[in-house]
mmCIF file with all atom_site columns, C-alpha atoms in Angstrom:
data_model
loop_
_atom_site.group_PDB
_atom_site.id
_atom_site.type_symbol
_atom_site.label_atom_id
_atom_site.label_alt_id
_atom_site.label_comp_id
_atom_site.label_asym_id
_atom_site.label_entity_id
_atom_site.label_seq_id
_atom_site.pdbx_PDB_ins_code
_atom_site.Cartn_x
_atom_site.Cartn_y
_atom_site.Cartn_z
_atom_site.occupancy
_atom_site.B_iso_or_equiv
_atom_site.pdbx_formal_charge
_atom_site.auth_seq_id
_atom_site.auth_comp_id
_atom_site.auth_asym_id
_atom_site.auth_atom_id
_atom_site.pdbx_PDB_model_num
ATOM 1   C CA . MET A 1 1   ? 40.847  23.399  -14.333 1.00 53.00 ? 1   MET A CA 1
ATOM 2   C CA . SER A 1 2   ? 37.373  22.083  -13.788 1.00 58.00 ? 2   SER A CA 1
ATOM 3   C CA . THR A 1 3   ? 36.423  18.538  -13.067 1.00 61.00 ? 3   THR A CA 1
ATOM 4   C CA . PRO A 1 4   ? 34.176  16.798  -15.546 1.00 60.00 ? 4   PRO A CA 1
ATOM 5   C CA . THR A 1 5   ? 30.561  16.540  -14.565 1.00 59.00 ? 5   THR A CA 1
ATOM 6   C CA . THR A 1 6   ? 29.189  13.038  -14.311 1.00 60.00 ? 6   THR A CA 1
ATOM 7   C CA . ILE A 1 7   ? 25.611  12.538  -15.223 1.00 58.00 ? 7   ILE A CA 1
ATOM 8   C CA . THR A 1 8   ? 23.972  9.843   -13.149 1.00 57.00 ? 8   THR A CA 1
ATOM 9   C CA . SER A 1 9   ? 20.582  8.363   -13.577 1.00 50.00 ? 9   SER A CA 1
ATOM 10  C CA . PRO A 1 10  ? 18.037  8.711   -10.741 1.00 49.00 ? 10  PRO A CA 1
ATOM 11  C CA . PRO A 1 11  ? 17.865  5.808   -8.330  1.00 54.00 ? 11  PRO A CA 1
ATOM 12  C CA . ALA A 1 12  ? 15.624  2.994   -9.408  1.00 60.00 ? 12  ALA A CA 1
ATOM 13  C CA . LEU A 1 13  ? 12.182  2.995   -7.884  1.00 61.00 ? 13  LEU A CA 1
ATOM 14  C CA . PRO A 1 14  ? 11.379  -0.025  -5.685  1.00 66.00 ? 14  PRO A CA 1
ATOM 15  C CA . SER A 1 15  ? 9.489   -2.727  -7.591  1.00 67.00 ? 15  SER A CA 1
ATOM 16  C CA . LEU A 1 16  ? 6.591   -4.810  -6.511  1.00 67.00 ? 16  LEU A CA 1
ATOM 17  C CA . ASP A 1 17  ? 7.274   -7.537  -9.065  1.00 70.00 ? 17  ASP A CA 1
ATOM 18  C CA . ASP A 1 18  ? 7.450   -10.033 -6.237  1.00 71.00 ? 18  ASP A CA 1
ATOM 19  C CA . ALA A 1 19  ? 5.072   -10.087 -3.377  1.00 72.00 ? 19  ALA A CA 1
ATOM 20  C CA . SER A 1 20  ? 7.739   -10.245 -0.699  1.00 86.00 ? 20  SER A CA 1
ATOM 21  C CA . PHE A 1 21  ? 7.634   -8.270  2.527   1.00 90.00 ? 21  PHE A CA 1
ATOM 22  C CA . ALA A 1 22  ? 10.998  -6.700  1.561   1.00 90.00 ? 22  ALA A CA 1
ATOM 23  C CA . ALA A 1 23  ? 9.528   -5.328  -1.707  1.00 89.00 ? 23  ALA A CA 1
ATOM 24  C CA . VAL A 1 24  ? 6.406   -4.058  0.043   1.00 91.00 ? 24  VAL A CA 1
ATOM 25  C CA . ARG A 1 25  ? 8.505   -2.393  2.747   1.00 92.00 ? 25  ARG A CA 1
ATOM 26  C CA . ALA A 1 26  ? 10.814  -0.784  0.211   1.00 90.00 ? 26  ALA A CA 1
ATOM 27  C CA . VAL A 1 27  ? 7.897   0.824   -1.583  1.00 88.00 ? 27  VAL A CA 1
ATOM 28  C CA . ILE A 1 28  ? 6.311   2.011   1.666   1.00 90.00 ? 28  ILE A CA 1
ATOM 29  C CA . THR A 1 29  ? 9.697   3.380   2.803   1.00 91.00 ? 29  THR A CA 1
ATOM 30  C CA . THR A 1 30  ? 10.054  5.328   -0.410  1.00 88.00 ? 30  THR A CA 1
ATOM 31  C CA . PHE A 1 31  ? 6.487   6.581   -1.016  1.00 86.00 ? 31  PHE A CA 1
ATOM 32  C CA . ALA A 1 32  ? 4.817   6.542   2.423   1.00 87.00 ? 32  ALA A CA 1
ATOM 33  C CA . PRO A 1 33  ? 7.397   6.398   5.182   1.00 90.00 ? 33  PRO A CA 1
ATOM 34  C CA . TYR A 1 34  ? 4.842   7.698   7.726   1.00 89.00 ? 34  TYR A CA 1
ATOM 35  C CA . ARG A 1 35  ? 3.079   4.303   7.325   1.00 88.00 ? 35  ARG A CA 1
ATOM 36  C CA . LEU A 1 36  ? 6.113   2.178   8.355   1.00 94.00 ? 36  LEU A CA 1
ATOM 37  C CA . LEU A 1 37  ? 5.020   1.795   11.980  1.00 95.00 ? 37  LEU A CA 1
ATOM 38  C CA . GLU A 1 38  ? 1.560   0.703   10.856  1.00 92.00 ? 38  GLU A CA 1
ATOM 39  C CA . LEU A 1 39  ? 3.110   -1.776  8.456   1.00 95.00 ? 39  LEU A CA 1
ATOM 40  C CA . GLU A 1 40  ? 5.370   -3.245  11.144  1.00 96.00 ? 40  GLU A CA 1
ATOM 41  C CA . ARG A 1 41  ? 2.567   -3.430  13.711  1.00 97.00 ? 41  ARG A CA 1
ATOM 42  C CA . GLU A 1 42  ? 0.269   -5.220  11.317  1.00 96.00 ? 42  GLU A CA 1
ATOM 43  C CA . ARG A 1 43  ? 3.051   -7.594  10.325  1.00 96.00 ? 43  ARG A CA 1
ATOM 44  C CA . ASP A 1 44  ? 3.617   -8.492  13.956  1.00 97.00 ? 44  ASP A CA 1
ATOM 45  C CA . GLN A 1 45  ? -0.127  -9.069  14.430  1.00 97.00 ? 45  GLN A CA 1
ATOM 46  C CA . ALA A 1 46  ? -0.329  -11.270 11.299  1.00 96.00 ? 46  ALA A CA 1
ATOM 47  C CA . PHE A 1 47  ? 2.529   -13.423 12.486  1.00 96.00 ? 47  PHE A CA 1
ATOM 48  C CA . ALA A 1 48  ? 1.044   -13.724 15.978  1.00 97.00 ? 48  ALA A CA 1
ATOM 49  C CA . GLN A 1 49  ? -2.277  -14.787 14.457  1.00 96.00 ? 49  GLN A CA 1
ATOM 50  C CA . ALA A 1 50  ? -0.500  -17.261 12.163  1.00 96.00 ? 50  ALA A CA 1
ATOM 51  C CA . LEU A 1 51  ? 1.262   -18.806 15.108  1.00 96.00 ? 51  LEU A CA 1
ATOM 52  C CA . GLY A 1 52  ? -1.953  -18.936 17.129  1.00 95.00 ? 52  GLY A CA 1
ATOM 53  C CA . THR A 1 53  ? -3.993  -20.532 14.378  1.00 94.00 ? 53  THR A CA 1
ATOM 54  C CA . ASP A 1 54  ? -1.203  -22.658 12.846  1.00 94.00 ? 54  ASP A CA 1
ATOM 55  C CA . SER A 1 55  ? -2.029  -21.177 9.466   1.00 94.00 ? 55  SER A CA 1
ATOM 56  C CA . LEU A 1 56  ? -0.290  -18.931 7.020   1.00 93.00 ? 56  LEU A CA 1
ATOM 57  C CA . GLY A 1 57  ? -3.594  -17.272 6.077   1.00 94.00 ? 57  GLY A CA 1
ATOM 58  C CA . PRO A 1 58  ? -3.101  -14.177 8.265   1.00 94.00 ? 58  PRO A CA 1
ATOM 59  C CA . VAL A 1 59  ? 0.381   -13.602 6.727   1.00 94.00 ? 59  VAL A CA 1
ATOM 60  C CA . GLN A 1 60  ? -0.959  -14.033 3.256   1.00 92.00 ? 60  GLN A CA 1
ATOM 61  C CA . LEU A 1 61  ? -3.799  -11.600 3.897   1.00 92.00 ? 61  LEU A CA 1
ATOM 62  C CA . PHE A 1 62  ? -1.352  -9.111  5.429   1.00 94.00 ? 62  PHE A CA 1
ATOM 63  C CA . LEU A 1 63  ? 0.905   -9.261  2.381   1.00 92.00 ? 63  LEU A CA 1
ATOM 64  C CA . ARG A 1 64  ? -2.019  -8.990  -0.073  1.00 89.00 ? 64  ARG A CA 1
ATOM 65  C CA . ARG A 1 65  ? -3.387  -5.936  1.758   1.00 89.00 ? 65  ARG A CA 1
ATOM 66  C CA . TRP A 1 66  ? 0.000   -4.179  2.059   1.00 91.00 ? 66  TRP A CA 1
ATOM 67  C CA . ARG A 1 67  ? 0.905   -4.951  -1.535  1.00 89.00 ? 67  ARG A CA 1
ATOM 68  C CA . ALA A 1 68  ? -2.283  -3.131  -2.581  1.00 86.00 ? 68  ALA A CA 1
ATOM 69  C CA . VAL A 1 69  ? -1.438  -0.225  -0.227  1.00 87.00 ? 69  VAL A CA 1
ATOM 70  C CA . ALA A 1 70  ? 2.118   -0.040  -1.630  1.00 88.00 ? 70  ALA A CA 1
ATOM 71  C CA . THR A 1 71  ? 0.808   -0.144  -5.217  1.00 85.00 ? 71  THR A CA 1
ATOM 72  C CA . ALA A 1 72  ? -1.670  2.611   -4.406  1.00 83.00 ? 72  ALA A CA 1
ATOM 73  C CA . GLU A 1 73  ? 1.074   4.740   -2.767  1.00 82.00 ? 73  GLU A CA 1
ATOM 74  C CA . ARG A 1 74  ? 3.231   4.322   -5.903  1.00 80.00 ? 74  ARG A CA 1
ATOM 75  C CA . ASP A 1 75  ? 0.434   5.453   -8.209  1.00 73.00 ? 75  ASP A CA 1
ATOM 76  C CA . LEU A 1 76  ? -0.044  9.221   -7.928  1.00 69.00 ? 76  LEU A CA 1
ATOM 77  C CA . ALA A 1 77  ? -3.785  9.207   -8.693  1.00 68.00 ? 77  ALA A CA 1
ATOM 78  C CA . ALA A 1 78  ? -4.542  6.297   -6.375  1.00 70.00 ? 78  ALA A CA 1
ATOM 79  C CA . ALA A 1 79  ? -2.440  7.843   -3.638  1.00 69.00 ? 79  ALA A CA 1
ATOM 80  C CA . ALA A 1 80  ? -4.248  11.127  -3.955  1.00 71.00 ? 80  ALA A CA 1
ATOM 81  C CA . GLU A 1 81  ? -7.606  9.371   -3.670  1.00 73.00 ? 81  GLU A CA 1
ATOM 82  C CA . LEU A 1 82  ? -6.321  7.341   -0.690  1.00 70.00 ? 82  LEU A CA 1
ATOM 83  C CA . HIS A 1 83  ? -5.033  10.437  1.093   1.00 68.00 ? 83  HIS A CA 1
ATOM 84  C CA . LEU A 1 84  ? -8.120  12.539  0.419   1.00 71.00 ? 84  LEU A CA 1
ATOM 85  C CA . ALA A 1 85  ? -10.382 9.803   1.803   1.00 69.00 ? 85  ALA A CA 1
ATOM 86  C CA . ALA A 1 86  ? -8.167  9.287   4.818   1.00 70.00 ? 86  ALA A CA 1
ATOM 87  C CA . GLY A 1 87  ? -8.070  13.020  5.490   1.00 69.00 ? 87  GLY A CA 1
ATOM 88  C CA . ALA A 1 88  ? -11.850 13.274  5.253   1.00 63.00 ? 88  ALA A CA 1
ATOM 89  C CA . GLY A 1 89  ? -12.192 10.384  7.700   1.00 60.00 ? 89  GLY A CA 1
ATOM 90  C CA . ARG A 1 90  ? -9.883  12.152  10.217  1.00 63.00 ? 90  ARG A CA 1
ATOM 91  C CA . ALA A 1 91  ? -11.568 15.522  9.745   1.00 66.00 ? 91  ALA A CA 1
ATOM 92  C CA . GLY A 1 92  ? -15.123 14.321  10.030  1.00 60.00 ? 92  GLY A CA 1
ATOM 93  C CA . LEU A 1 93  ? -16.305 13.566  13.500  1.00 62.00 ? 93  LEU A CA 1
ATOM 94  C CA . ASP A 1 94  ? -19.670 12.330  12.292  1.00 73.00 ? 94  ASP A CA 1
ATOM 95  C CA . PRO A 1 95  ? -19.772 8.493   12.231  1.00 75.00 ? 95  PRO A CA 1
ATOM 96  C CA . ASP A 1 96  ? -21.485 8.576   8.833   1.00 76.00 ? 96  ASP A CA 1
ATOM 97  C CA . GLN A 1 97  ? -18.584 10.698  7.416   1.00 73.00 ? 97  GLN A CA 1
ATOM 98  C CA . ARG A 1 98  ? -16.000 8.303   8.863   1.00 72.00 ? 98  ARG A CA 1
ATOM 99  C CA . ARG A 1 99  ? -17.883 5.331   7.417   1.00 75.00 ? 99  ARG A CA 1
ATOM 100 C CA . GLU A 1 100 ? -18.034 6.994   4.000   1.00 76.00 ? 100 GLU A CA 1
ATOM 101 C CA . SER A 1 101 ? -14.301 7.699   4.215   1.00 72.00 ? 101 SER A CA 1
ATOM 102 C CA . ALA A 1 102 ? -13.547 4.084   5.111   1.00 73.00 ? 102 ALA A CA 1
ATOM 103 C CA . LEU A 1 103 ? -15.624 2.933   2.187   1.00 76.00 ? 103 LEU A CA 1
ATOM 104 C CA . GLU A 1 104 ? -13.724 5.200   -0.207  1.00 76.00 ? 104 GLU A CA 1
ATOM 105 C CA . ILE A 1 105 ? -10.377 3.912   1.084   1.00 73.00 ? 105 ILE A CA 1
ATOM 106 C CA . ALA A 1 106 ? -11.638 0.319   0.688   1.00 75.00 ? 106 ALA A CA 1
ATOM 107 C CA . ALA A 1 107 ? -12.779 1.043   -2.847  1.00 75.00 ? 107 ALA A CA 1
ATOM 108 C CA . VAL A 1 108 ? -9.334  2.401   -3.827  1.00 74.00 ? 108 VAL A CA 1
ATOM 109 C CA . LEU A 1 109 ? -7.576  -0.614  -2.278  1.00 73.00 ? 109 LEU A CA 1
ATOM 110 C CA . LEU A 1 110 ? -10.006 -3.105  -3.821  1.00 74.00 ? 110 LEU A CA 1
ATOM 111 C CA . THR A 1 111 ? -9.460  -1.514  -7.275  1.00 75.00 ? 111 THR A CA 1
ATOM 112 C CA . VAL A 1 112 ? -5.706  -1.701  -6.858  1.00 72.00 ? 112 VAL A CA 1
ATOM 113 C CA . ALA A 1 113 ? -5.911  -5.295  -5.619  1.00 71.00 ? 113 ALA A CA 1
ATOM 114 C CA . ALA A 1 114 ? -8.019  -6.181  -8.675  1.00 72.00 ? 114 ALA A CA 1
ATOM 115 C CA . GLU A 1 115 ? -5.358  -4.603  -10.913 1.00 71.00 ? 115 GLU A CA 1
ATOM 116 C CA . LEU A 1 116 ? -2.698  -6.730  -9.194  1.00 68.00 ? 116 LEU A CA 1
ATOM 117 C CA . THR A 1 117 ? -4.545  -9.988  -9.794  1.00 66.00 ? 117 THR A CA 1
ATOM 118 C CA . ALA A 1 118 ? -5.905  -9.241  -13.284 1.00 65.00 ? 118 ALA A CA 1
ATOM 119 C CA . PRO A 1 119 ? -4.215  -10.967 -16.209 1.00 63.00 ? 119 PRO A CA 1
ATOM 120 C CA . ASP A 1 120 ? -1.934  -8.685  -18.286 1.00 59.00 ? 120 ASP A CA 1
ATOM 121 C CA . GLY A 1 121 ? -3.846  -6.475  -20.640 1.00 46.00 ? 121 GLY A CA 1
ATOM 122 C CA . ARG A 1 122 ? -7.120  -6.846  -18.734 1.00 48.00 ? 122 ARG A CA 1
ATOM 123 C CA . ARG A 1 123 ? -6.619  -4.393  -15.972 1.00 48.00 ? 123 ARG A CA 1
ATOM 124 C CA . PRO A 1 124 ? -9.823  -2.855  -14.653 1.00 49.00 ? 124 PRO A CA 1
ATOM 125 C CA . ARG A 1 125 ? -10.269 0.845   -15.197 1.00 49.00 ? 125 ARG A CA 1
ATOM 126 C CA . ARG A 1 126 ? -10.565 3.154   -12.227 1.00 47.00 ? 126 ARG A CA 1
ATOM 127 C CA . PRO A 1 127 ? -13.703 5.237   -11.950 1.00 48.00 ? 127 PRO A CA 1
#
């Protein structure tokens, strides 16, 4: 006698509906686990700066940046652009190539950040 097969749905993907650190970390853990140490290091730096300046600005900037990174990592096209630019930056020893790579990474993250802050239905289109 065979046991009945149970069909289960795939696990839900982490959401970035809120801008919490837990949500950002969940997305990075799922889509870019190799970036977890970078995320944790920058979080520690942001909190140290916040304590040193008695301002939440560094923490807010950290969350805004990493929410854009997490959003880009969730989006296949944006993640591909991000990884290609990062790979080019690591491969090129020429300072001009590294600068160009950094500009490409910044452009992807700025586009994603603009999408996060745009009103619904008015999302900017990626080039």
